[in-house]
Amino acid sequence: MYSPAPSHFTTGDARRFDRVDTWVFDLDNTLYPSDARVWPQVDERITLYVMRLYGLDGLSARALQKHFYHRYGTTLKALMIEDGVEPHDFLDFAHDIDHSTIKLDPALGEAIERLPGRKLILTNGSRRHAENVAAKLGILDHFEDVFDIAAADFVPKPERTTYERFLARHGVDPGRSALFEDIARNLVVPHDLGMATVLVVPPVLDPFRERFEQEAVKEPHIDYITNDLAGFLAQQVLPEAGRAA
């Protein structure tokens, strides 16, 4: 797996931040580090949900869960299509986790607060989950709103309609916005729409996530790569954005 050295990578023709007035952040594995232990808990809760729904043992449920994820993009989408699962019940169950492992991130909070313009969260999770996690990180008050999976009519990223619905809902000009996201494929459509794209990867391989989800791939739809979001915002984004102020 390629890792930016020392912590950031910029393509030669990267879209600049001096025109950006709307900053959009994914939540899971983007706004918090892997040692926050948020995603492993959610992942385990999803496996438990599948176990109970289908009467499976843990290994079988895990295999089915991953099959659903690769085929449909999210387990929730699969369960809604395959079995008519009520999405809010699923989300409440999946996000019923222990938040005590999440630590305040003053550096990230300061960097996000200083970004000029609007700040929004765009997530495949629920609003409640996003607000709970962002509050523990100490950054919730910096965001104008959360666009969650319910707002997307339960159509997950990377579907084009989800991004288009988000942009329309919040009146965002894609040519004046930037998206920070942890999965490379979720940046294809935003880049096509005109957004500046930043891929956030872990500094070391996270054993609780699939390898392809963590790859710092150099592809045309990715303008920047970082394994230190707070540092990237402070060192590269804010100086450039400040020149436009």
CSV table of C-alpha atoms in Angstrom, one decimal:
chain,number,residue,atom,x,y,z
A,1,MET,CA,0.0,0.0,0.0
A,2,TYR,CA,1.3,3.4,-0.9
A,3,SER,CA,1.6,5.9,1.9
A,4,PRO,CA,2.3,9.6,1.3
A,5,ALA,CA,5.7,10.7,2.6
A,6,PRO,CA,6.0,12.1,5.1
A,7,SER,CA,2.2,12.6,5.5
A,8,HIS,CA,0.8,14.5,2.4
A,9,PHE,CA,0.7,14.1,-1.3
A,10,THR,CA,-0.5,16.5,-4.0
A,11,THR,CA,-1.0,15.8,-7.7
A,12,GLY,CA,0.6,18.1,-10.2
A,13,ASP,CA,-2.8,19.5,-11.4
A,14,ALA,CA,-4.6,19.4,-8.1
A,15,ARG,CA,-7.6,21.8,-7.7
A,16,ARG,CA,-6.8,24.6,-5.5
A,17,PHE,CA,-8.4,25.6,-2.2
A,18,ASP,CA,-8.3,29.4,-2.7
A,19,ARG,CA,-11.7,29.3,-4.4
A,20,VAL,CA,-13.4,26.9,-1.9
A,21,ASP,CA,-16.2,28.3,0.3
A,22,THR,CA,-17.8,25.0,1.3
A,23,TRP,CA,-15.8,22.2,3.1
A,24,VAL,CA,-17.4,18.8,3.1
A,25,PHE,CA,-16.2,15.9,5.4
A,26,ASP,CA,-17.1,12.3,5.5
A,27,LEU,CA,-17.4,11.0,9.0
A,28,ASP,CA,-16.3,7.4,9.7
A,29,ASN,CA,-12.5,6.8,9.4
A,30,THR,CA,-12.1,10.4,8.1
A,31,LEU,CA,-12.7,12.7,11.1
A,32,TYR,CA,-11.4,10.3,13.7
A,33,PRO,CA,-8.3,8.1,13.8
A,34,SER,CA,-8.4,4.3,13.9
A,35,ASP,CA,-7.5,4.2,17.6
A,36,ALA,CA,-10.8,5.8,18.4
A,37,ARG,CA,-12.2,2.3,17.9
A,38,VAL,CA,-15.5,3.6,16.4
A,39,TRP,CA,-15.7,1.6,13.2
A,40,PRO,CA,-14.8,-1.8,14.7
A,41,GLN,CA,-17.7,-1.4,17.1
A,42,VAL,CA,-20.1,-0.5,14.3
A,43,ASP,CA,-18.8,-3.3,12.1
A,44,GLU,CA,-19.4,-5.8,15.0
A,45,ARG,CA,-22.9,-4.5,15.6
A,46,ILE,CA,-23.7,-5.0,11.9
A,47,THR,CA,-22.5,-8.6,12.0
A,48,LEU,CA,-24.6,-9.2,15.1
A,49,TYR,CA,-27.6,-7.8,13.3
A,50,VAL,CA,-27.1,-10.2,10.4
A,51,MET,CA,-26.6,-13.1,12.8
A,52,ARG,CA,-29.9,-12.4,14.5
A,53,LEU,CA,-31.8,-11.7,11.3
A,54,TYR,CA,-30.8,-14.9,9.5
A,55,GLY,CA,-30.1,-17.1,12.5
A,56,LEU,CA,-26.4,-17.6,11.5
A,57,ASP,CA,-23.3,-18.2,13.4
A,58,GLY,CA,-20.7,-15.4,13.6
A,59,LEU,CA,-18.4,-16.6,10.8
A,60,SER,CA,-21.3,-17.2,8.4
A,61,ALA,CA,-22.9,-13.8,9.3
A,62,ARG,CA,-19.6,-12.1,8.7
A,63,ALA,CA,-19.2,-13.7,5.3
A,64,LEU,CA,-22.7,-12.7,4.3
A,65,GLN,CA,-22.2,-9.2,5.6
A,66,LYS,CA,-19.1,-8.7,3.4
A,67,HIS,CA,-20.8,-10.2,0.4
A,68,PHE,CA,-23.6,-7.7,0.9
A,69,TYR,CA,-21.1,-4.9,1.2
A,70,HIS,CA,-19.2,-5.7,-2.0
A,71,ARG,CA,-22.4,-6.3,-4.0
A,72,TYR,CA,-24.6,-3.4,-2.8
A,73,GLY,CA,-22.1,-0.9,-1.3
A,74,THR,CA,-23.6,-1.1,2.2
A,75,THR,CA,-25.1,-3.9,4.2
A,76,LEU,CA,-28.1,-1.7,4.9
A,77,LYS,CA,-28.9,-1.3,1.2
A,78,ALA,CA,-28.6,-5.1,0.8
A,79,LEU,CA,-30.9,-5.8,3.7
A,80,MET,CA,-33.5,-3.3,2.5
A,81,ILE,CA,-33.5,-4.8,-1.0
A,82,GLU,CA,-33.3,-8.5,0.0
A,83,ASP,CA,-35.5,-8.5,3.1
A,84,GLY,CA,-37.3,-5.2,3.4
A,85,VAL,CA,-35.4,-4.3,6.7
A,86,GLU,CA,-36.6,-1.0,8.3
A,87,PRO,CA,-33.6,1.2,7.9
A,88,HIS,CA,-34.0,3.3,11.1
A,89,ASP,CA,-34.1,0.2,13.3
A,90,PHE,CA,-30.9,-1.1,11.6
A,91,LEU,CA,-29.1,2.2,12.1
A,92,ASP,CA,-30.1,2.6,15.7
A,93,PHE,CA,-28.8,-1.0,16.4
A,94,ALA,CA,-25.6,-0.6,14.4
A,95,HIS,CA,-24.7,2.8,16.0
A,96,ASP,CA,-25.4,1.7,19.6
A,97,ILE,CA,-21.7,1.8,20.6
A,98,ASP,CA,-19.4,2.9,23.4
A,99,HIS,CA,-18.1,6.5,22.7
A,100,SER,CA,-15.7,6.6,25.6
A,101,THR,CA,-12.8,5.6,23.3
A,102,ILE,CA,-13.1,8.8,21.3
A,103,LYS,CA,-10.8,11.6,22.4
A,104,LEU,CA,-11.1,15.3,22.0
A,105,ASP,CA,-9.0,16.5,19.0
A,106,PRO,CA,-8.1,20.1,19.6
A,107,ALA,CA,-5.8,20.4,16.6
A,108,LEU,CA,-8.5,19.2,14.2
A,109,GLY,CA,-11.1,21.3,15.9
A,110,GLU,CA,-9.0,24.5,15.6
A,111,ALA,CA,-8.2,23.7,11.9
A,112,ILE,CA,-11.8,23.1,11.0
A,113,GLU,CA,-13.0,26.2,12.9
A,114,ARG,CA,-10.5,28.4,10.9
A,115,LEU,CA,-11.7,27.2,7.5
A,116,PRO,CA,-13.4,30.1,5.8
A,117,GLY,CA,-16.9,29.4,4.7
A,118,ARG,CA,-19.4,26.6,5.4
A,119,LYS,CA,-18.6,23.2,6.8
A,120,LEU,CA,-20.9,20.1,6.3
A,121,ILE,CA,-20.7,16.4,7.1
A,122,LEU,CA,-21.7,13.9,4.3
A,123,THR,CA,-22.0,10.4,5.7
A,124,ASN,CA,-23.4,7.0,4.8
A,125,GLY,CA,-24.3,6.7,8.5
A,126,SER,CA,-27.0,8.3,10.6
A,127,ARG,CA,-27.3,11.9,11.7
A,128,ARG,CA,-27.4,10.7,15.4
A,129,HIS,CA,-24.2,8.7,14.9
A,130,ALA,CA,-22.4,11.6,13.2
A,131,GLU,CA,-23.5,14.1,15.9
A,132,ASN,CA,-22.5,11.8,18.7
A,133,VAL,CA,-19.0,11.1,17.3
A,134,ALA,CA,-18.4,14.8,16.3
A,135,ALA,CA,-19.4,15.9,19.7
A,136,LYS,CA,-16.9,13.6,21.4
A,137,LEU,CA,-14.2,14.9,19.0
A,138,GLY,CA,-15.1,18.4,20.0
A,139,ILE,CA,-15.9,19.5,16.5
A,140,LEU,CA,-19.7,19.3,16.2
A,141,ASP,CA,-20.3,23.0,16.7
A,142,HIS,CA,-18.1,23.8,13.7
A,143,PHE,CA,-20.5,22.2,11.3
A,144,GLU,CA,-23.6,23.8,9.8
A,145,ASP,CA,-25.4,20.5,9.2
A,146,VAL,CA,-25.2,16.7,8.6
A,147,PHE,CA,-26.3,15.1,5.4
A,148,ASP,CA,-26.9,11.5,6.4
A,149,ILE,CA,-28.1,8.3,4.7
A,150,ALA,CA,-31.7,9.1,5.5
A,151,ALA,CA,-31.3,12.5,3.7
A,152,ALA,CA,-29.9,10.5,0.8
A,153,ASP,CA,-33.1,8.4,0.7
A,154,PHE,CA,-30.9,5.5,1.9
A,155,VAL,CA,-28.9,5.5,-1.3
A,156,PRO,CA,-25.3,5.4,-0.2
A,157,LYS,CA,-22.1,6.9,-1.6
A,158,PRO,CA,-20.7,6.5,-4.2
A,159,GLU,CA,-24.0,6.7,-6.1
A,160,ARG,CA,-24.1,9.9,-8.2
A,161,THR,CA,-27.7,10.7,-7.1
A,162,THR,CA,-26.5,10.9,-3.5
A,163,TYR,CA,-24.0,13.7,-4.2
A,164,GLU,CA,-26.4,15.5,-6.5
A,165,ARG,CA,-29.1,15.4,-3.8
A,166,PHE,CA,-26.6,16.7,-1.2
A,167,LEU,CA,-25.4,19.6,-3.4
A,168,ALA,CA,-29.0,20.6,-4.2
A,169,ARG,CA,-30.2,20.3,-0.6
A,170,HIS,CA,-27.5,22.6,0.7
A,171,GLY,CA,-27.1,24.8,-2.3
A,172,VAL,CA,-23.4,23.9,-2.8
A,173,ASP,CA,-21.5,24.9,-5.9
A,174,PRO,CA,-19.3,21.9,-6.5
A,175,GLY,CA,-16.7,24.1,-8.2
A,176,ARG,CA,-16.2,26.0,-5.0
A,177,SER,CA,-16.2,23.0,-2.6
A,178,ALA,CA,-13.8,20.4,-1.3
A,179,LEU,CA,-14.6,16.8,-0.1
A,180,PHE,CA,-12.5,14.9,2.5
A,181,GLU,CA,-13.1,11.2,2.3
A,182,ASP,CA,-11.4,7.9,3.3
A,183,ILE,CA,-12.4,5.6,0.4
A,184,ALA,CA,-11.0,6.4,-3.0
A,185,ARG,CA,-14.0,5.2,-5.0
A,186,ASN,CA,-16.2,7.7,-3.1
A,187,LEU,CA,-14.3,10.5,-4.7
A,188,VAL,CA,-14.8,9.6,-8.4
A,189,VAL,CA,-18.2,11.3,-8.8
A,190,PRO,CA,-17.4,14.4,-6.6
A,191,HIS,CA,-14.3,15.0,-8.7
A,192,ASP,CA,-16.3,14.6,-11.9
A,193,LEU,CA,-18.8,17.2,-10.5
A,194,GLY,CA,-16.0,19.7,-10.0
A,195,MET,CA,-15.1,19.3,-6.3
A,196,ALA,CA,-11.6,19.3,-5.0
A,197,THR,CA,-10.9,15.9,-3.5
A,198,VAL,CA,-8.8,14.8,-0.6
A,199,LEU,CA,-8.3,11.1,0.3
A,200,VAL,CA,-7.7,10.6,4.0
A,201,VAL,CA,-5.8,7.3,4.8
A,202,PRO,CA,-4.5,5.9,8.1
A,203,PRO,CA,-0.8,6.4,8.9
A,204,VAL,CA,-0.5,2.6,9.4
A,205,LEU,CA,-2.7,-0.2,8.2
A,206,ASP,CA,-5.9,-0.6,10.2
A,207,PRO,CA,-6.5,-4.4,10.8
A,208,PHE,CA,-10.2,-3.8,11.3
A,209,ARG,CA,-10.8,-2.6,7.8
A,210,GLU,CA,-10.3,-4.1,4.4
A,211,ARG,CA,-7.1,-3.2,2.7
A,212,PHE,CA,-8.7,-1.7,-0.5
A,213,GLU,CA,-10.5,0.8,1.7
A,214,GLN,CA,-7.2,2.2,3.0
A,215,GLU,CA,-5.2,2.4,-0.2
A,216,ALA,CA,-3.6,5.8,-0.9
A,217,VAL,CA,-4.0,5.3,-4.6
A,218,LYS,CA,-2.7,7.9,-7.1
A,219,GLU,CA,-5.7,8.3,-9.5
A,220,PRO,CA,-6.9,11.2,-11.6
A,221,HIS,CA,-10.0,11.7,-9.4
A,222,ILE,CA,-7.9,12.3,-6.3
A,223,ASP,CA,-6.2,15.7,-5.9
A,224,TYR,CA,-4.6,15.2,-2.5
A,225,ILE,CA,-3.8,12.4,-0.1
A,226,THR,CA,-3.0,12.7,3.6
A,227,ASN,CA,-2.6,10.5,6.6
A,228,ASP,CA,-2.8,13.5,9.0
A,229,LEU,CA,-6.0,15.5,8.4
A,230,ALA,CA,-5.4,18.1,11.1
A,231,GLY,CA,-1.9,18.6,9.8
A,232,PHE,CA,-3.0,18.8,6.2
A,233,LEU,CA,-5.6,21.4,7.0
A,234,ALA,CA,-3.1,23.5,9.0
A,235,GLN,CA,-0.1,23.2,6.7
A,236,GLN,CA,-1.6,23.1,3.2
A,237,VAL,CA,-5.3,24.1,3.2
A,238,LEU,CA,-5.5,27.1,5.5
A,239,PRO,CA,-2.5,29.0,4.0
A,240,GLU,CA,-3.9,28.6,0.6
A,241,ALA,CA,-7.5,29.4,1.6
A,242,GLY,CA,-6.3,32.4,3.5
A,243,ARG,CA,-4.9,34.0,0.4
A,244,ALA,CA,-8.4,34.2,-1.0
A,245,ALA,CA,-9.8,35.9,2.1
